[in-house]
């Protein structure tokens, strides 16, 4: 019955943490779940034989003891509430993902976009999930999501038609450091940019004015998004992480997301074909190669490095990648090598990140500073509204190269066929684009925990963690204080109060279990006399008396061997007494 109650309590706590339609906030449910578990454990711990003491108190409890115990209980429950409230949603998601994978492994990647492993590219903003770093996947088979992520409204219909007939590169961030397995951004001290915010202009085309709409990033770090070659934005402020990454200010309301204007002058390598171009000056990391692949990469570059000028070499590089490597979302890496080595020298197939990474490395061999950029390409144009809608499946990665007099230029080497790179396309006449604000609001409602901390009732997680640290320090102060508090001692150095020896405690517990409890204030000799009068004294009574009084009052040294023998004799006495009691109860 007790075990069944405990199982019911655990099931009830899980139901409270999981929640239901119209259920209270998570923090309140977590507190109720803790109370349910405590009640279940308390009932489960009830003993059938209440006469046997659970533990022996060596002294009477004081107010300080009760205060310490209460503080420890509150601290433990608060920690449990924090753990259950913060881990409930991720644990549930992990369980659902595991169930989905077991049920159908081929569907375990739903929601990812074309550029990475399962669940990795739900958004072009995913890179901040693990800081300023992006791992290059070795094996994947993602499924493409059709969820709208970014809306781009053009000021002029002419710009919309121009972009429809060209390659769109809607950029969120770029990385310049490559380790052989992952890309990252160089460390720099963030700086604040205030309105009016402008950027260096290198493009030669007519600036394109556009308005961006997108939801807040679940990681809490929201990236500034724009067409490649941004020159201006009307945002009141931005946080400059480095040259290629800018963070947006916190949204006023998570449900509203972001809406801001930007102006860009996109510049692609194809716009410069036929002109004399030269590599720009480099910054640290922009020409680095992974040491384990450097020699192989230089050997491979001999296929196009012989060209007479830089433009011809870059064209040869692009043709070499597109002619010798296949675009595929399915990679397995059977050799277990690094992702880039597997792409270039083993499977010879991969997706946009593989092509962009390989192109960036070969550009560095040519002496051209390079990096990899992430964002979206393609998009669906709704002509009546001059609006492009970019979905998760439009997420894309490409190479950017730095040329003298032009700055960073798009150098996209991913094959243009077989759906390798998203292509812009127009919606049917008369079809309207989804409303950006309504779409963002519905996405936030579908995943409310992405916009705010899962701890409900307006509790801030940082504040709560600070309170827990303070309570934890207070709890630790009690044992530390007691450790440095010296007890009152006698002139010979012995403490005034000595805890009773183990054999005496064992003897008192056994007497109580056999129906002869030793009252407070009665000495051991008096109690043994009472046992003798009731014909219940054990055979070792005289030995127990002699040893105890000799050690306690005559200054004799303790003898662990004798105490061990006494404890053994007490256990045998208890067993024999129980055996006699059973024989007495059994009918003849």
Coordinates of C-alpha atoms in Angstrom, one line a residue:
X1 CA 0.0 0.0 0.0
X2 CA 2.8 2.4 0.9
X3 CA 4.7 1.7 -2.4
X4 CA 1.4 2.2 -4.4
X5 CA 0.9 5.5 -2.7
X6 CA 4.5 6.6 -3.6
X7 CA 3.9 5.5 -7.3
X8 CA 0.6 7.6 -7.3
X9 CA 2.5 10.6 -5.8
X10 CA 5.2 10.4 -8.5
X11 CA 2.6 10.1 -11.3
X12 CA 0.7 13.1 -9.8
X13 CA 3.9 15.1 -9.7
X14 CA 4.7 14.3 -13.3
X15 CA 1.1 15.3 -14.3
X16 CA 1.5 18.6 -12.5
X17 CA 4.8 19.4 -14.2
X18 CA 3.4 18.4 -17.6
X19 CA 0.4 20.6 -17.2
X20 CA -2.9 20.6 -19.1
X21 CA -5.3 23.0 -20.9
X22 CA -6.0 25.9 -18.6
X23 CA -3.5 24.7 -15.9
X24 CA -1.8 27.2 -13.5
X25 CA 1.6 28.6 -14.2
X26 CA 4.6 26.3 -14.2
X27 CA 6.1 27.7 -11.0
X28 CA 2.9 27.0 -9.1
X29 CA 2.6 23.6 -10.6
X30 CA 6.2 22.8 -9.6
X31 CA 5.5 23.8 -6.0
X32 CA 2.4 21.5 -5.9
X33 CA 4.5 18.7 -7.5
X34 CA 7.1 19.1 -4.7
X35 CA 4.4 19.0 -2.1
X36 CA 2.9 15.9 -3.6
X37 CA 6.2 14.1 -3.7
X38 CA 7.0 15.1 -0.1
X39 CA 3.6 13.8 1.1
X40 CA 4.1 10.5 -0.8
X41 CA 7.5 10.0 0.6
X42 CA 6.3 10.8 4.1
X43 CA 3.5 8.2 3.9
X44 CA 5.9 5.7 2.4
X45 CA 8.3 6.2 5.3
X46 CA 5.8 5.4 8.0
X47 CA 7.0 2.5 10.0
X48 CA 4.9 -0.4 11.3
X49 CA 6.8 -0.7 14.5
X50 CA 6.6 2.8 16.0
X51 CA 8.0 1.7 19.4
X52 CA 11.5 1.4 17.9
X53 CA 13.3 4.7 17.9
X54 CA 14.3 6.1 14.5
X55 CA 17.3 7.9 15.9
X56 CA 18.8 8.9 19.2
X57 CA 19.2 12.6 20.1
X58 CA 22.2 13.3 22.2
X59 CA 20.8 16.6 23.4
X60 CA 17.6 18.6 23.4
X61 CA 17.0 20.5 20.2
X62 CA 17.4 24.3 20.4
X63 CA 15.9 27.1 18.4
X64 CA 19.0 27.3 16.3
X65 CA 18.6 23.6 15.3
X66 CA 15.0 24.1 14.2
X67 CA 16.0 27.3 12.3
X68 CA 18.8 25.4 10.5
X69 CA 16.5 22.5 9.7
X70 CA 13.8 24.8 8.4
X71 CA 16.2 26.7 6.2
X72 CA 17.7 23.5 4.8
X73 CA 14.2 22.2 3.9
X74 CA 13.2 25.5 2.2
X75 CA 16.5 25.6 0.3
X76 CA 16.1 22.0 -0.8
X77 CA 12.5 22.6 -2.0
X78 CA 13.5 25.8 -3.7
X79 CA 16.3 24.0 -5.6
X80 CA 13.9 21.2 -6.6
X81 CA 11.3 23.8 -7.8
X82 CA 14.0 25.5 -9.9
X83 CA 15.2 22.2 -11.4
X84 CA 11.7 21.0 -12.2
X85 CA 10.4 24.3 -13.6
X86 CA 13.5 24.9 -15.8
X87 CA 14.0 21.3 -17.0
X88 CA 10.3 20.3 -17.5
X89 CA 10.0 21.7 -21.0
X90 CA 13.4 20.6 -22.3
X91 CA 12.9 17.1 -20.8
X92 CA 9.5 16.8 -22.3
X93 CA 10.9 17.9 -25.7
X94 CA 13.7 15.3 -25.4
X95 CA 11.2 12.6 -24.6
X96 CA 9.0 13.5 -27.5
X97 CA 12.0 13.6 -29.9
X98 CA 13.1 10.2 -28.6
X99 CA 9.7 8.7 -29.1
X100 CA 9.5 10.2 -32.6
X101 CA 12.9 8.8 -33.5
X102 CA 12.0 5.3 -32.2
X103 CA 8.7 5.4 -34.0
X104 CA 10.1 6.5 -37.3
X105 CA 13.9 7.4 -37.6
X106 CA 13.4 9.1 -40.9
X107 CA 11.1 11.7 -39.4
X108 CA 13.4 12.6 -36.5
X109 CA 14.8 15.5 -38.5
X110 CA 11.5 17.3 -39.2
X111 CA 11.8 21.0 -38.6
X112 CA 15.4 21.4 -39.8
X113 CA 16.3 23.3 -42.8
X114 CA 18.6 22.5 -45.6
X115 CA 21.9 23.5 -44.1
X116 CA 22.6 21.2 -41.2
X117 CA 21.9 18.3 -38.9
X118 CA 18.5 17.5 -37.4
X119 CA 16.8 20.3 -35.5
X120 CA 19.8 22.5 -36.1
X121 CA 18.6 24.9 -38.8
X122 CA 15.1 25.6 -37.7
X123 CA 16.1 29.3 -38.1
X124 CA 18.8 31.3 -39.7
X125 CA 19.4 32.6 -36.2
X126 CA 20.2 29.2 -34.7
X127 CA 24.0 29.9 -34.5
X128 CA 23.6 31.7 -31.2
X129 CA 22.3 28.5 -29.5
X130 CA 25.8 27.6 -28.6
X131 CA 27.5 31.0 -28.7
X132 CA 29.5 32.5 -31.5
X133 CA 30.2 29.1 -33.1
X134 CA 28.7 26.9 -35.8
X135 CA 29.7 23.2 -36.2
X136 CA 30.1 21.9 -39.7
X137 CA 28.0 18.7 -39.7
X138 CA 29.6 15.4 -41.0
X139 CA 26.4 13.4 -41.4
X140 CA 22.8 14.5 -41.7
X141 CA 19.5 13.9 -43.4
X142 CA 17.4 16.9 -42.5
X143 CA 13.8 17.5 -43.5
X144 CA 12.9 21.0 -44.8
X145 CA 10.4 23.1 -42.8
X146 CA 8.0 25.5 -44.5
X147 CA 7.6 27.8 -41.5
X148 CA 7.8 31.6 -42.4
X149 CA 10.8 33.2 -40.6
X150 CA 11.6 36.5 -42.2
X151 CA 9.4 39.0 -44.1
X152 CA 11.1 41.6 -46.3
X153 CA 8.9 44.4 -47.7
X154 CA 10.4 46.4 -50.6
X155 CA 9.8 50.2 -50.9
X156 CA 9.7 50.0 -54.7
X157 CA 8.2 47.4 -57.0
X158 CA 11.2 47.8 -59.4
X159 CA 13.5 46.5 -56.6
X160 CA 11.2 43.6 -56.0
X161 CA 11.3 42.5 -59.7
X162 CA 15.1 43.0 -59.7
X163 CA 15.6 40.8 -56.7
X164 CA 13.2 38.2 -58.2
X165 CA 15.4 37.9 -61.3
X166 CA 18.7 37.7 -59.3
X167 CA 20.1 35.9 -56.3
X168 CA 18.9 37.2 -53.0
X169 CA 21.3 36.9 -50.0
X170 CA 19.5 37.9 -46.8
X171 CA 22.3 38.0 -44.3
X172 CA 22.2 37.5 -40.5
X173 CA 25.9 36.9 -39.5
X174 CA 29.3 35.7 -40.7
X175 CA 32.2 33.7 -39.2
X176 CA 35.8 34.0 -40.2
X177 CA 37.7 31.5 -38.0
X178 CA 37.7 27.8 -39.0
X179 CA 39.1 25.0 -37.0
X180 CA 38.5 22.2 -39.4
X181 CA 35.2 21.2 -37.8
X182 CA 33.5 24.4 -36.8
X183 CA 33.3 28.1 -37.7
X184 CA 33.4 30.9 -35.1
X185 CA 33.7 34.6 -34.8
X186 CA 36.8 36.4 -33.5
X187 CA 36.5 37.6 -29.9
X188 CA 36.0 41.4 -29.6
X189 CA 34.6 43.8 -27.1
X190 CA 30.9 44.7 -27.9
X191 CA 30.2 48.3 -28.6
X192 CA 27.0 50.3 -28.8
X193 CA 25.8 52.0 -32.0
X194 CA 23.2 54.7 -31.7
X195 CA 21.1 56.4 -34.4
X196 CA 21.8 57.4 -37.1
X197 CA 23.4 54.0 -37.8
X198 CA 25.3 53.7 -41.1
X199 CA 27.7 51.1 -42.5
X200 CA 30.5 51.5 -45.1
X201 CA 29.2 51.4 -48.7
X202 CA 31.0 49.5 -51.4
X203 CA 28.3 48.4 -53.8
X204 CA 27.7 50.3 -57.1
X205 CA 24.0 49.5 -57.6
X206 CA 21.1 51.7 -56.6
X207 CA 20.4 51.2 -52.9
X208 CA 17.5 49.0 -52.1
X209 CA 15.3 50.2 -49.2
X210 CA 13.5 47.4 -47.4
X211 CA 11.6 46.7 -44.2
X212 CA 12.3 43.5 -42.2
X213 CA 9.9 41.6 -39.9
X214 CA 10.9 38.6 -37.8
X215 CA 10.2 37.1 -34.5
X216 CA 12.4 37.3 -31.4
X217 CA 15.1 34.6 -31.2
X218 CA 14.4 31.9 -28.6
X219 CA 18.0 32.2 -27.4
X220 CA 17.5 35.8 -26.3
X221 CA 20.2 37.1 -28.6
X222 CA 18.5 38.7 -31.6
X223 CA 20.6 39.2 -34.8
X224 CA 20.3 42.2 -37.1
X225 CA 19.1 40.9 -40.5
X226 CA 19.3 42.7 -43.8
X227 CA 20.1 42.3 -47.5
X228 CA 23.8 41.8 -48.1
X229 CA 25.7 45.1 -48.3
X230 CA 23.7 47.0 -45.7
X231 CA 24.5 50.7 -45.6
X232 CA 21.9 52.1 -43.2
X233 CA 19.2 51.2 -40.7
X234 CA 16.6 53.3 -38.8
X235 CA 17.0 51.3 -35.6
X236 CA 17.6 53.4 -32.5
X237 CA 20.5 51.3 -31.4
X238 CA 22.5 48.2 -32.1
X239 CA 25.2 46.2 -30.3
X240 CA 28.2 45.6 -32.5
X241 CA 29.7 42.2 -31.6
X242 CA 32.3 42.4 -34.4
X243 CA 32.4 43.5 -38.0
X244 CA 30.0 40.9 -39.2
X245 CA 27.6 40.5 -36.3
X246 CA 25.2 43.0 -34.8
X247 CA 22.6 42.4 -32.0
X248 CA 19.2 44.0 -31.9
X249 CA 17.9 45.6 -28.6
X250 CA 15.5 43.6 -26.5
X251 CA 12.0 43.7 -28.0
X252 CA 9.3 45.6 -26.1
X253 CA 7.0 42.6 -26.3
X254 CA 8.1 39.1 -27.3
X255 CA 4.9 38.6 -29.2
X256 CA 5.5 41.6 -31.4
X257 CA 9.0 40.5 -32.6
X258 CA 11.0 43.0 -34.7
X259 CA 10.2 45.5 -37.5
X260 CA 12.8 47.9 -38.8
X261 CA 14.0 49.6 -42.1
X262 CA 17.3 49.0 -43.8
X263 CA 19.1 50.1 -46.9
X264 CA 21.5 47.8 -48.8
X265 CA 23.6 47.8 -51.9
X266 CA 24.2 44.1 -52.7
X267 CA 27.4 43.2 -54.4
X268 CA 28.1 39.8 -55.9
X269 CA 31.2 38.4 -57.5
X270 CA 29.4 37.9 -60.8
X271 CA 28.9 41.7 -61.0
X272 CA 32.7 42.1 -61.1
X273 CA 33.5 39.6 -63.8
X274 CA 35.5 41.3 -66.5
X275 CA 37.1 43.8 -64.2
X276 CA 40.5 43.8 -62.6
X277 CA 40.1 42.8 -58.9
X278 CA 42.6 42.3 -56.2
X279 CA 42.5 40.9 -52.7
X280 CA 42.0 43.4 -49.8
X281 CA 44.2 43.6 -46.7
X282 CA 43.6 40.9 -44.2
X283 CA 42.7 40.6 -40.6
X284 CA 43.8 37.8 -38.2
X285 CA 42.2 34.5 -39.0
X286 CA 41.0 35.5 -42.5
X287 CA 43.7 33.5 -44.3
X288 CA 44.1 30.6 -41.8
X289 CA 43.8 27.0 -42.9
X290 CA 43.2 23.9 -40.8
X291 CA 46.7 22.4 -40.2
X292 CA 45.7 18.8 -40.9
X293 CA 44.3 19.7 -44.3
X294 CA 46.5 22.5 -45.4
X295 CA 48.8 20.4 -47.7
X296 CA 45.9 18.6 -49.3
X297 CA 44.0 21.9 -49.9
X298 CA 47.1 23.5 -51.6
X299 CA 47.5 20.4 -53.8
X300 CA 43.9 20.6 -54.8
X301 CA 44.1 24.3 -55.6
X302 CA 46.6 23.5 -58.4
X303 CA 43.5 22.7 -60.5
X304 CA 42.7 26.4 -60.8
X305 CA 45.6 28.4 -59.3
X306 CA 47.4 28.5 -62.7
X307 CA 44.9 31.0 -64.1
X308 CA 46.4 34.3 -65.2
X309 CA 44.5 36.7 -62.8
X310 CA 42.4 36.6 -59.6
X311 CA 39.0 36.8 -61.4
X312 CA 39.9 33.8 -63.6
X313 CA 41.1 31.9 -60.6
X314 CA 37.9 32.5 -58.7
X315 CA 35.9 31.4 -61.7
X316 CA 38.0 28.3 -62.0
X317 CA 37.5 27.6 -58.3
X318 CA 33.7 27.9 -58.6
X319 CA 33.6 25.7 -61.7
X320 CA 35.8 23.1 -60.0
X321 CA 33.5 22.8 -57.0
X322 CA 30.3 22.7 -59.1
X323 CA 31.7 20.2 -61.6
X324 CA 33.3 17.8 -59.2
X325 CA 31.0 17.8 -56.2
X326 CA 27.3 16.9 -55.9
X327 CA 24.8 18.8 -53.8
X328 CA 23.0 16.5 -51.3
X329 CA 21.3 16.9 -48.0
X330 CA 22.2 13.3 -47.2
X331 CA 25.7 12.8 -45.9
X332 CA 26.9 9.8 -43.9
X333 CA 30.7 10.2 -43.5
X334 CA 31.5 6.5 -43.4
X335 CA 35.2 7.2 -43.1
X336 CA 34.7 9.2 -39.9
X337 CA 37.0 12.0 -41.0
X338 CA 36.5 15.7 -40.5
X339 CA 33.4 17.2 -42.3
X340 CA 35.5 19.2 -44.8
X341 CA 37.8 16.2 -45.6
X342 CA 34.9 13.9 -46.1
X343 CA 33.3 16.4 -48.5
X344 CA 36.4 17.1 -50.6
X345 CA 38.1 13.7 -50.6
X346 CA 35.6 11.0 -49.7
X347 CA 31.9 11.3 -50.3
X348 CA 32.3 14.4 -52.5
X349 CA 28.8 15.5 -51.8
X350 CA 27.3 17.9 -49.3
X351 CA 25.0 20.9 -48.8
X352 CA 25.6 24.7 -48.9
X353 CA 27.8 24.9 -45.8
X354 CA 30.2 22.3 -47.2
X355 CA 30.5 24.2 -50.5
X356 CA 30.9 27.6 -48.8
X357 CA 33.5 26.2 -46.4
X358 CA 35.5 24.6 -49.2
X359 CA 35.3 27.8 -51.3
X360 CA 36.5 29.9 -48.3
X361 CA 39.5 27.6 -47.8
X362 CA 40.5 27.7 -51.4
X363 CA 40.1 31.5 -51.5
X364 CA 42.6 31.7 -48.7
X365 CA 45.1 29.7 -50.6
X366 CA 44.6 32.3 -53.4
X367 CA 45.4 35.0 -50.9
X368 CA 41.9 36.3 -50.7
X369 CA 40.4 37.0 -47.2
X370 CA 37.3 34.9 -46.8
X371 CA 34.5 34.0 -44.4
X372 CA 31.2 32.1 -44.4
X373 CA 27.9 33.9 -44.1
X374 CA 24.5 32.6 -42.9
X375 CA 21.0 33.7 -43.7
X376 CA 18.4 33.1 -46.3
X377 CA 18.2 32.9 -50.1
X378 CA 15.4 32.6 -52.5
X379 CA 12.1 33.6 -51.0
X380 CA 8.6 33.9 -52.3
X381 CA 7.5 37.2 -53.8
X382 CA 4.0 38.5 -53.3
X383 CA 3.9 41.2 -56.0
X384 CA 0.8 43.1 -54.8
X385 CA 2.5 43.8 -51.5
X386 CA 6.2 44.0 -52.8
X387 CA 7.0 41.5 -50.0
X388 CA 9.3 38.5 -49.9
X389 CA 8.6 35.7 -47.4
X390 CA 11.6 33.6 -46.4
X391 CA 10.9 30.3 -44.8
X392 CA 13.0 27.9 -42.8
X393 CA 13.7 25.8 -45.9
X394 CA 15.2 29.0 -47.5
X395 CA 18.1 29.1 -44.9
X396 CA 21.4 29.2 -46.8
X397 CA 25.1 29.6 -46.3
X398 CA 27.6 31.2 -48.7
X399 CA 31.1 32.4 -49.0
X400 CA 32.1 36.1 -48.8
X401 CA 35.4 37.4 -50.0
X402 CA 37.1 40.7 -49.3
X403 CA 38.3 42.6 -52.4
X404 CA 40.2 45.8 -52.6
X405 CA 37.8 48.8 -53.1
X406 CA 34.7 46.6 -52.8
X407 CA 34.8 45.2 -49.3
X408 CA 33.0 42.0 -48.6
X409 CA 31.5 40.5 -51.8
X410 CA 29.1 37.5 -52.1
X411 CA 30.9 34.5 -53.7
X412 CA 28.3 31.7 -53.8
X413 CA 29.7 28.4 -55.2
X414 CA 26.8 26.1 -54.3
X415 CA 25.4 24.5 -57.5
X416 CA 22.4 26.4 -58.9
X417 CA 20.5 23.3 -60.0
X418 CA 18.8 20.4 -58.3
X419 CA 17.3 22.7 -55.6
X420 CA 20.8 23.2 -54.2
X421 CA 20.2 26.9 -53.5
X422 CA 16.8 28.4 -52.9
X423 CA 15.6 30.3 -55.9
X424 CA 13.3 33.3 -55.6
X425 CA 9.8 32.7 -57.1
X426 CA 6.6 34.7 -57.3
X427 CA 3.3 33.7 -55.7
X428 CA 0.3 33.3 -58.0
X429 CA -1.4 36.6 -59.0
X430 CA -3.9 37.7 -56.3
X431 CA -2.4 35.7 -53.5
X432 CA -1.5 37.8 -50.5
X433 CA 1.4 37.3 -48.1
X434 CA 0.7 36.2 -44.5
X435 CA 0.5 39.2 -42.2
X436 CA 3.9 39.5 -40.5
X437 CA 2.7 40.5 -37.1
X438 CA 0.0 37.9 -36.9
X439 CA 2.4 35.2 -38.0
X440 CA 5.0 36.3 -35.4
X441 CA 2.3 36.4 -32.7
X442 CA 1.0 33.0 -33.6
X443 CA 4.5 31.5 -33.5
X444 CA 5.1 33.0 -30.0
X445 CA 1.8 31.6 -28.8
X446 CA 2.6 28.2 -30.2
X447 CA 5.9 28.3 -28.2
X448 CA 5.3 30.7 -25.3
X449 CA 8.5 29.6 -23.5
X450 CA 10.7 30.9 -26.3
X451 CA 9.8 34.5 -25.5
X452 CA 10.3 34.5 -21.8
X453 CA 11.7 32.4 -18.9
X454 CA 9.6 29.4 -18.2
X455 CA 9.4 30.4 -14.5
X456 CA 6.0 31.9 -14.2
X457 CA 4.3 34.4 -11.9
X458 CA 6.7 37.1 -13.0
X459 CA 9.7 35.5 -11.3
X460 CA 13.0 36.5 -12.8
X461 CA 15.4 33.5 -13.1
X462 CA 18.5 35.6 -12.2
X463 CA 16.8 36.9 -9.1
X464 CA 15.7 33.5 -8.1
X465 CA 19.2 32.0 -8.5
X466 CA 20.6 34.9 -6.4
X467 CA 18.2 34.1 -3.6
X468 CA 19.1 30.5 -3.8
X469 CA 22.8 31.3 -3.5
X470 CA 22.1 33.5 -0.4
X471 CA 20.1 30.8 1.2
X472 CA 22.7 28.2 0.4
X473 CA 25.4 30.4 2.0
X474 CA 23.2 30.8 5.0
X475 CA 22.8 27.0 5.3
X476 CA 26.5 26.5 4.9
X477 CA 27.2 29.1 7.7
X478 CA 25.6 26.9 10.3
X479 CA 27.9 23.9 10.1
X480 CA 30.9 26.2 9.6
X481 CA 30.0 28.2 12.7
X482 CA 29.5 25.0 14.8
X483 CA 32.8 23.6 13.5
X484 CA 34.7 26.6 14.9
X485 CA 32.7 26.7 18.2
X486 CA 34.8 24.9 20.9
X487 CA 32.9 22.9 23.5
X488 CA 33.4 23.6 27.2
X489 CA 36.1 21.2 28.5
X490 CA 37.3 19.9 31.9
X491 CA 40.7 20.9 33.3
X492 CA 42.1 17.6 31.8
X493 CA 40.9 18.6 28.3
X494 CA 38.0 16.2 28.1
X495 CA 34.6 17.7 27.1
X496 CA 32.1 18.3 29.8
X497 CA 29.5 16.3 27.8
X498 CA 30.5 13.1 26.2
X499 CA 28.2 11.3 23.7
X500 CA 27.2 7.9 25.0
X501 CA 29.2 5.0 23.5
X502 CA 27.8 2.8 20.8
X503 CA 27.3 -0.3 22.9
X504 CA 25.3 1.7 25.5
X505 CA 23.0 3.2 22.8
X506 CA 22.6 -0.3 21.4
X507 CA 21.8 -1.7 24.8
X508 CA 19.1 0.9 25.5
X509 CA 17.5 0.4 22.1
X510 CA 17.4 -3.4 22.6
X511 CA 15.9 -3.0 26.1
X512 CA 13.2 -0.8 24.6
X513 CA 12.5 -3.2 21.8
X514 CA 12.1 -6.1 24.4
X515 CA 9.7 -4.2 26.5
X516 CA 12.1 -2.9 29.2
X517 CA 12.8 0.7 28.3
X518 CA 15.4 2.5 30.4
X519 CA 13.9 5.8 31.8
X520 CA 15.7 9.0 31.8
X521 CA 17.8 9.5 35.0
X522 CA 18.2 5.8 35.7
X523 CA 21.8 4.6 35.8
X524 CA 23.0 1.5 34.0
X525 CA 23.5 -0.3 37.3
X526 CA 20.0 0.5 38.5
X527 CA 18.5 -0.7 35.2
X528 CA 20.4 -4.0 35.2
X529 CA 19.1 -4.5 38.8
X530 CA 15.6 -4.0 37.5
X531 CA 16.2 -6.5 34.8
X532 CA 17.5 -9.0 37.3
X533 CA 14.5 -8.6 39.5
X534 CA 12.3 -9.4 36.4
X535 CA 14.5 -12.3 35.3
X536 CA 15.3 -10.5 32.1
X537 CA 19.0 -9.6 32.6
X538 CA 21.3 -10.8 30.0
X539 CA 24.3 -13.1 30.8
X540 CA 26.8 -10.4 29.9
X541 CA 25.4 -7.9 32.4
X542 CA 28.3 -8.0 34.8
X543 CA 30.9 -7.6 32.0
X544 CA 28.9 -4.7 30.6
X545 CA 28.8 -3.0 34.0
X546 CA 32.5 -3.5 34.7
X547 CA 33.7 -2.2 31.4
X548 CA 31.3 0.8 31.3
X549 CA 32.0 2.0 34.8
X550 CA 35.7 1.4 34.4
X551 CA 36.0 3.5 31.3
X552 CA 33.6 6.2 32.5
X553 CA 34.7 6.7 36.1
X554 CA 37.9 4.8 36.7
X555 CA 40.0 6.3 33.8
X556 CA 40.5 3.0 32.0
X557 CA 41.2 3.2 28.2
X558 CA 38.6 2.2 25.7
X559 CA 39.0 -1.2 24.2
X560 CA 37.5 -1.5 20.7
X561 CA 37.7 -5.3 20.8
X562 CA 35.7 -5.4 24.1
X563 CA 33.1 -3.0 22.7
X564 CA 32.7 -5.0 19.5
X565 CA 32.2 -8.1 21.6
X566 CA 29.5 -6.3 23.7
X567 CA 27.7 -5.2 20.6
X568 CA 27.7 -8.7 19.3
X569 CA 26.4 -10.1 22.6
X570 CA 23.6 -7.5 22.6
X571 CA 22.5 -8.5 19.1
X572 CA 22.5 -12.2 20.1
X573 CA 20.5 -11.3 23.2
X574 CA 17.9 -9.5 21.1
X575 CA 17.6 -12.4 18.6
X576 CA 17.2 -15.0 21.3
X577 CA 14.6 -12.9 23.1
X578 CA 12.6 -12.6 19.9
X579 CA 12.9 -16.3 19.2
X580 CA 11.6 -17.2 22.7
X581 CA 8.7 -14.8 22.2
X582 CA 7.7 -16.5 18.9
X583 CA 7.8 -19.9 20.5
X584 CA 5.6 -18.7 23.4
X585 CA 3.0 -17.3 20.9
X586 CA 2.9 -20.5 18.8
X587 CA 0.2 -23.0 19.8
X588 CA 1.4 -26.3 21.2

